[in-house]
XYZ file of C-alpha atoms in Angstrom:
432
model
C 43.109 -65.864 60.299
C 43.153 -68.595 63.087
C 44.319 -72.250 61.458
C 42.458 -75.122 63.320
C 44.518 -78.388 63.876
C 42.951 -81.301 65.095
C 44.939 -83.696 67.439
C 43.998 -87.329 67.678
C 44.457 -88.750 71.110
C 45.934 -85.706 72.304
C 46.798 -85.651 76.284
C 47.621 -82.595 78.337
C 51.278 -83.099 78.083
C 51.451 -82.833 74.198
C 48.859 -79.853 74.656
C 51.475 -78.204 76.424
C 54.547 -79.457 73.685
C 52.449 -78.006 70.664
C 52.129 -74.406 72.599
C 56.031 -74.184 72.538
C 56.409 -74.913 68.604
C 57.368 -72.196 66.184
C 54.539 -70.451 64.217
C 51.563 -71.634 66.285
C 50.701 -67.888 67.217
C 47.677 -68.260 65.225
C 46.701 -71.984 65.555
C 44.191 -73.599 67.687
C 44.752 -77.133 68.595
C 41.687 -79.251 68.898
C 41.561 -82.820 70.438
C 40.051 -85.443 68.430
C 39.198 -88.905 70.244
C 40.729 -89.310 73.611
C 43.764 -91.183 74.549
C 42.085 -93.747 76.584
C 40.396 -94.394 73.130
C 43.380 -94.776 71.337
C 46.590 -95.340 72.957
C 45.553 -96.429 76.695
C 44.098 -99.532 75.416
C 44.258 -102.583 73.490
C 40.753 -102.678 71.980
C 40.684 -100.902 68.746
C 37.140 -100.513 67.340
C 38.519 -98.862 64.022
C 35.045 -98.134 62.241
C 33.765 -97.181 65.674
C 36.596 -94.668 65.964
C 36.451 -93.316 62.565
C 32.986 -92.596 62.909
C 33.240 -90.565 65.840
C 36.028 -88.833 64.554
C 34.260 -87.941 61.273
C 31.050 -86.834 63.574
C 33.235 -84.206 65.467
C 34.655 -82.658 62.324
C 31.537 -82.573 60.711
C 30.029 -81.034 63.572
C 32.762 -78.520 63.663
C 31.834 -74.864 62.673
C 35.166 -73.659 61.092
C 38.079 -74.229 58.747
C 39.784 -77.821 59.337
C 43.096 -76.910 58.495
C 44.841 -79.928 59.645
C 44.534 -83.511 61.135
C 47.437 -84.721 62.539
C 48.860 -87.472 65.061
C 51.828 -88.546 67.123
C 50.987 -92.211 68.092
C 51.599 -95.499 66.418
C 48.489 -97.823 65.632
C 45.739 -96.878 65.478
C 46.310 -93.520 64.841
C 48.766 -93.629 62.288
C 46.417 -95.849 60.234
C 43.298 -93.704 60.340
C 45.330 -90.343 59.477
C 45.209 -90.919 55.975
C 41.442 -91.990 55.935
C 40.706 -89.066 57.512
C 42.940 -86.663 56.018
C 41.999 -87.959 52.482
C 37.958 -86.993 53.444
C 38.510 -83.887 54.821
C 41.059 -83.010 51.944
C 44.077 -82.237 54.244
C 48.066 -83.268 53.803
C 48.930 -86.757 54.592
C 50.569 -89.553 53.046
C 48.102 -91.876 50.592
C 46.908 -94.794 52.727
C 48.632 -97.091 50.393
C 52.328 -95.934 51.110
C 51.557 -95.653 54.542
C 50.951 -99.620 54.286
C 53.998 -100.162 52.379
C 55.766 -98.896 55.521
C 53.391 -100.675 58.445
C 52.901 -103.806 57.066
C 55.719 -105.720 57.681
C 55.682 -108.043 54.880
C 54.890 -105.469 52.323
C 57.327 -103.287 53.277
C 60.515 -106.028 53.289
C 59.215 -106.831 49.835
C 59.259 -103.076 48.560
C 62.598 -102.831 50.974
C 64.079 -105.947 48.568
C 63.552 -104.220 45.355
C 65.908 -101.030 45.934
C 67.904 -101.798 49.161
C 68.336 -105.450 49.140
C 71.799 -105.697 51.308
C 70.193 -103.975 53.530
C 67.609 -106.028 54.788
C 67.585 -109.640 56.506
C 66.253 -112.974 55.028
C 62.074 -113.012 55.564
C 59.115 -114.692 55.303
C 55.180 -114.376 56.519
C 53.417 -117.115 58.392
C 49.974 -117.946 60.118
C 50.879 -118.656 63.916
C 47.527 -120.447 63.807
C 49.257 -123.072 61.212
C 50.275 -126.170 62.850
C 53.055 -126.436 60.342
C 54.351 -122.549 60.663
C 57.906 -123.688 61.955
C 58.566 -126.226 58.989
C 57.531 -123.749 56.695
C 59.706 -121.150 58.204
C 62.675 -123.380 57.616
C 61.527 -124.055 53.788
C 61.917 -120.157 53.403
C 65.616 -120.961 54.317
C 65.238 -119.411 58.123
C 67.030 -121.435 60.648
C 67.463 -120.850 64.481
C 67.973 -118.228 65.690
C 65.063 -116.043 64.411
C 63.018 -113.486 65.511
C 59.220 -113.335 65.112
C 56.897 -110.573 65.337
C 53.119 -109.565 64.074
C 53.155 -107.726 60.482
C 51.541 -105.257 62.269
C 52.423 -104.161 66.139
C 52.991 -101.155 67.816
C 56.305 -100.875 70.199
C 58.157 -103.917 70.807
C 54.469 -106.246 71.321
C 54.917 -109.323 70.274
C 57.899 -109.896 69.204
C 60.543 -112.790 70.647
C 63.838 -113.922 69.714
C 63.594 -117.823 68.649
C 66.289 -120.173 69.493
C 64.868 -123.361 69.590
C 61.381 -125.215 68.944
C 60.331 -124.635 72.634
C 60.690 -120.942 71.949
C 58.893 -120.982 68.837
C 55.909 -122.870 70.938
C 56.065 -120.481 73.686
C 55.866 -117.330 71.162
C 52.996 -118.936 69.293
C 50.911 -119.480 72.428
C 51.294 -115.851 73.007
C 50.528 -114.587 69.551
C 47.591 -116.947 69.286
C 46.098 -115.556 72.669
C 46.898 -111.598 71.799
C 47.432 -111.338 68.201
C 43.914 -110.596 66.733
C 43.507 -107.617 69.230
C 45.476 -105.569 66.619
C 45.244 -108.078 63.540
C 41.457 -107.713 63.483
C 41.441 -104.023 63.184
C 44.639 -103.600 60.906
C 42.465 -105.875 58.460
C 39.684 -103.262 58.459
C 42.414 -100.698 57.571
C 43.938 -103.062 54.722
C 40.046 -103.603 53.344
C 40.089 -99.689 52.570
C 43.612 -99.915 50.357
C 44.287 -100.774 46.973
C 46.753 -103.894 47.778
C 48.538 -106.303 45.467
C 46.703 -110.008 45.381
C 49.992 -111.554 46.995
C 49.802 -108.906 50.002
C 46.035 -109.297 50.343
C 46.939 -112.834 51.277
C 49.211 -111.992 54.186
C 46.237 -111.274 56.676
C 46.430 -108.873 59.676
C 47.096 -111.767 62.166
C 49.873 -113.268 60.138
C 53.272 -112.851 61.434
C 56.626 -112.348 60.286
C 60.001 -114.560 60.508
C 63.386 -112.682 60.128
C 66.986 -113.733 60.353
C 68.691 -112.348 63.539
C 70.229 -109.071 63.113
C 71.886 -106.893 65.292
C 74.736 -104.273 66.427
C 74.509 -100.760 67.549
C 70.720 -99.649 66.985
C 69.638 -96.270 66.088
C 66.334 -94.290 64.793
C 66.968 -91.870 61.969
C 63.945 -89.254 62.256
C 62.797 -87.639 58.661
C 60.197 -86.461 56.763
C 59.142 -86.096 53.236
C 57.723 -82.973 51.752
C 56.353 -82.123 48.166
C 58.628 -85.537 47.232
C 61.762 -84.540 48.829
C 63.120 -86.758 51.841
C 64.661 -84.737 54.565
C 66.552 -86.816 57.527
C 67.077 -84.459 60.165
C 68.357 -86.184 63.400
C 69.496 -89.692 64.758
C 68.811 -90.952 68.195
C 70.594 -94.085 69.482
C 68.699 -96.759 71.233
C 70.724 -98.724 73.954
C 69.716 -101.782 75.645
C 70.062 -102.934 78.887
C 72.781 -105.484 79.303
C 72.393 -109.018 77.643
C 68.515 -108.701 77.040
C 66.629 -107.406 74.338
C 64.816 -104.543 76.144
C 65.722 -100.605 75.769
C 67.603 -98.690 78.761
C 67.311 -95.084 77.225
C 67.459 -93.501 73.856
C 70.322 -90.972 73.764
C 70.319 -87.928 71.327
C 72.691 -86.835 69.199
C 73.666 -90.288 68.049
C 77.618 -91.340 68.973
C 77.423 -93.470 65.750
C 80.325 -92.371 63.204
C 79.187 -89.734 60.645
C 80.219 -91.955 57.868
C 77.565 -94.118 59.196
C 74.826 -91.822 59.751
C 75.464 -90.583 56.410
C 75.106 -93.788 54.851
C 71.813 -94.604 56.689
C 70.504 -91.153 55.384
C 71.072 -92.010 52.446
C 69.167 -95.642 52.309
C 66.439 -93.301 54.242
C 66.124 -91.144 50.843
C 66.248 -94.306 48.566
C 63.443 -96.271 50.209
C 61.087 -93.482 51.053
C 61.216 -92.171 47.629
C 60.442 -95.383 46.291
C 57.626 -96.110 48.310
C 56.183 -92.758 47.475
C 55.568 -91.627 50.729
C 54.812 -87.808 51.148
C 54.041 -84.526 53.073
C 54.196 -86.733 56.304
C 56.663 -87.110 59.126
C 58.233 -90.682 59.725
C 61.348 -92.071 61.468
C 63.534 -95.576 60.452
C 64.889 -98.226 62.777
C 68.519 -99.237 61.696
C 71.359 -101.279 63.166
C 74.839 -100.900 62.591
C 77.108 -104.004 62.825
C 80.447 -102.794 63.780
C 82.474 -105.792 63.304
C 80.944 -106.392 59.577
C 80.377 -102.672 58.702
C 76.856 -103.825 58.004
C 73.919 -101.752 57.956
C 70.437 -103.269 58.525
C 67.272 -101.406 58.069
C 64.829 -102.977 60.938
C 61.503 -101.082 60.161
C 60.051 -98.050 59.426
C 57.129 -96.057 61.339
C 55.339 -93.623 59.409
C 54.803 -90.780 62.648
C 57.724 -89.056 64.864
C 58.690 -90.821 67.846
C 56.993 -89.237 70.612
C 59.523 -90.307 73.094
C 61.918 -88.180 71.373
C 60.033 -84.887 71.346
C 61.604 -83.760 74.638
C 65.095 -84.787 73.450
C 64.736 -82.576 70.055
C 63.602 -80.003 72.686
C 66.174 -79.846 74.784
C 69.245 -80.149 72.312
C 67.708 -78.597 69.093
C 65.147 -76.049 70.650
C 61.582 -77.354 69.979
C 59.995 -80.755 69.905
C 59.790 -82.300 66.784
C 56.178 -82.301 66.720
C 57.191 -79.246 64.722
C 57.560 -81.355 61.921
C 54.063 -83.060 62.191
C 52.265 -79.617 62.433
C 53.927 -77.890 59.772
C 53.452 -80.901 57.336
C 49.968 -81.245 58.421
C 49.645 -77.725 57.490
C 51.029 -77.979 54.108
C 54.244 -75.955 54.576
C 57.898 -77.208 55.013
C 58.806 -78.130 58.398
C 60.686 -75.353 60.212
C 62.692 -77.513 62.443
C 65.792 -76.017 64.147
C 68.888 -77.376 64.944
C 71.284 -77.441 68.075
C 69.493 -74.268 69.365
C 68.343 -76.177 72.481
C 70.184 -75.396 75.962
C 71.750 -78.946 76.366
C 74.545 -81.044 74.057
C 72.893 -84.258 74.907
C 69.401 -85.498 75.948
C 67.905 -88.970 76.890
C 64.636 -90.847 77.773
C 65.289 -93.487 80.282
C 63.185 -96.658 81.137
C 63.057 -97.918 84.342
C 62.327 -101.566 84.097
C 61.804 -104.738 85.925
C 62.035 -108.113 84.489
C 59.013 -110.288 85.828
C 56.612 -112.158 84.008
C 54.025 -110.270 85.926
C 53.683 -108.710 89.252
C 51.595 -106.097 91.501
C 52.616 -102.900 92.523
C 52.978 -102.652 96.302
C 53.958 -99.525 96.423
C 54.649 -96.766 93.740
C 56.066 -93.181 94.092
C 53.667 -90.531 95.121
C 52.915 -87.536 92.931
C 54.974 -85.106 95.444
C 57.915 -87.946 95.463
C 57.970 -87.753 91.630
C 58.522 -83.767 91.646
C 60.991 -84.235 94.045
C 62.785 -86.607 92.405
C 62.373 -84.650 89.244
C 63.832 -81.623 91.427
C 67.211 -83.520 91.654
C 68.187 -82.430 87.728
C 66.987 -79.078 86.204
C 64.663 -79.761 83.432
C 63.950 -83.371 84.341
C 60.804 -84.773 83.449
C 59.104 -87.987 84.995
C 56.255 -90.291 83.713
C 55.301 -92.845 86.591
C 52.909 -95.521 84.472
C 52.026 -97.249 87.356
C 49.690 -97.219 90.618
C 49.666 -98.982 93.915
C 48.084 -102.264 93.311
C 47.781 -102.440 89.579
C 48.871 -105.091 87.607
C 52.147 -105.024 85.116
C 50.269 -107.307 82.770
C 47.782 -104.680 82.609
C 50.293 -102.084 81.133
C 49.719 -101.536 77.449
C 52.518 -101.566 74.853
C 55.112 -103.254 76.350
C 57.850 -105.670 75.216
C 57.970 -109.478 75.760
C 60.665 -109.391 78.417
C 60.065 -106.632 80.656
C 57.306 -103.930 81.792
C 58.714 -100.315 81.886
C 57.377 -98.494 84.838
C 58.755 -95.306 84.643
C 60.476 -92.793 82.046
C 62.638 -90.323 82.843
C 63.549 -87.207 80.306
C 66.844 -85.273 81.061
C 69.379 -83.186 79.297
C 73.122 -82.987 80.183
C 76.338 -81.493 78.786
C 77.766 -84.901 78.019
C 76.758 -88.506 77.987
C 78.509 -89.554 81.053
C 77.061 -86.781 83.297
C 73.576 -87.662 81.893
C 74.088 -91.139 83.256
C 75.258 -90.171 86.494
C 72.100 -87.619 86.851
C 69.888 -90.668 86.288
C 71.399 -92.625 89.211
C 70.942 -89.363 91.344
C 66.919 -89.314 90.006
C 66.493 -92.962 90.733
C 67.493 -92.953 94.341
C 64.495 -91.096 95.178
C 61.743 -93.143 93.271
C 60.778 -96.187 95.294
C 58.928 -99.067 93.636
C 57.702 -102.239 95.415
C 56.338 -105.394 94.181
C 54.516 -108.472 95.330
C 52.956 -111.766 93.968
C 55.995 -111.582 91.544
C 55.831 -114.197 88.771
C 59.356 -114.746 87.626
C-alpha cells in the first residue's frame, strides 16, 4: 500500500535525493509549501504558512503517513505543530524549543552538562544599557552575540570592544524582528516556563568565547534511545569565522568523538526529544582537551546529505524519512564509493557588491566534469546584489557550494582547486 510523505519546502534536488533512499519503493513524496516560501526568503509569515499547509493536507484524498522537513527555521518549528494535528511522529514542540530557543537550551544544558557550556546571558538588543548588563553577568570582552533564534550563522558577531558591540546592535536592531516576530508566534503555541517567556523572540544571547576544532555530530532519537551516527568536521577559512568546507568522516581522535557522543546522549535524553533527527555542533579545544557544546539543531544538516551518500551509500535523509514513518532508520555506514567527502564554500569577503559576471549553466557543468561525482550550486546571477542572498554569516557571502568525494583529504583539496579554476566570478560596486 502506497505511503504518502509530505515534505515541507521540497525542491528538485532533494526530490531526486529522496528517490535514492532505502525502502521508499512504496512511498510517494508530496511537496508542502514551496522553497520560495520557506527558505528563499527572509519574510516568514508562519500563521499564513501553517494555514496554507493545513488546507493542502485537509484537501488531500489519501492517507497522510508522514510530514517531514530538512530545513531550519521556519520549517523546523512548524513540523511539530503540523505533525501533532495530523497524528504523525515528530518531537514535541516543547522539546524542540528546548533546543532552538538558545537561552532555554543553555539553561537546560546547565542542568546536566555544565562543564561543556560557556558562560551566557540573554539581553534585549533594544535596551540601551544592554552592554553594562552583560558585564554584570560576568561576561567580559571578547564574547559572542547572536539571536536567541537564528538560522545558519546569520546575525552572529564576535565582540572585542564597545565599538564592535555598537556595530552588532545596529545590525541586530535593523534585522532581528524578521525572525523574532515569527518565532514569538511559535513560542505562543507552547507550554513554556515563565522565566523563559520573559526572553522574547527578538532577544539575543551573549556568550563566553569558545573555540577549537569544530565539528557536527549527526544523530536521531527513536523511541527514547539516542543514536549518534556520524561526525562532520567544520573547517574555517584562515583567520576568519566563515566556513571553508565540511569534511566527512571527522578527523578528530576517536576518544574525542566517543566523548561527544556520550554528551549527545545525555543532553538529548534529558531534553526529552524523541522520534526525530538532530545535529549538535561542538568544539574540541585541543590544548586544554576541553569539549564545548555550541548548539543543537532540530534537523539533519542538509549540507551533509551528499557527504553521507558519497561515503555511506545513502543521504542521511534516510533518518528523516524513516522516523517520519515511525520506523527505526535504516542508515548504512561505509557503503559509498568514496572514503572522504566535503562541501566547499566559495566565498567573497565584502560588505556588499554587485555580481558583474557569474558562470553560465554550461560553465558550471564543465567545472563539475573536472572530477567525477562533483556537484556545484551557484547562488548568484549577473546583476544580483550579494546582500540579497539569504542565510549568510556576518563576515562573507557564499556564492557557490561544491560537493565532492575522494580517496583521502589531500586529494579532495587538490580536486577542489581544479574545479575552481573553471569557475569565474566577477564583482563591481564593491563595499570593502
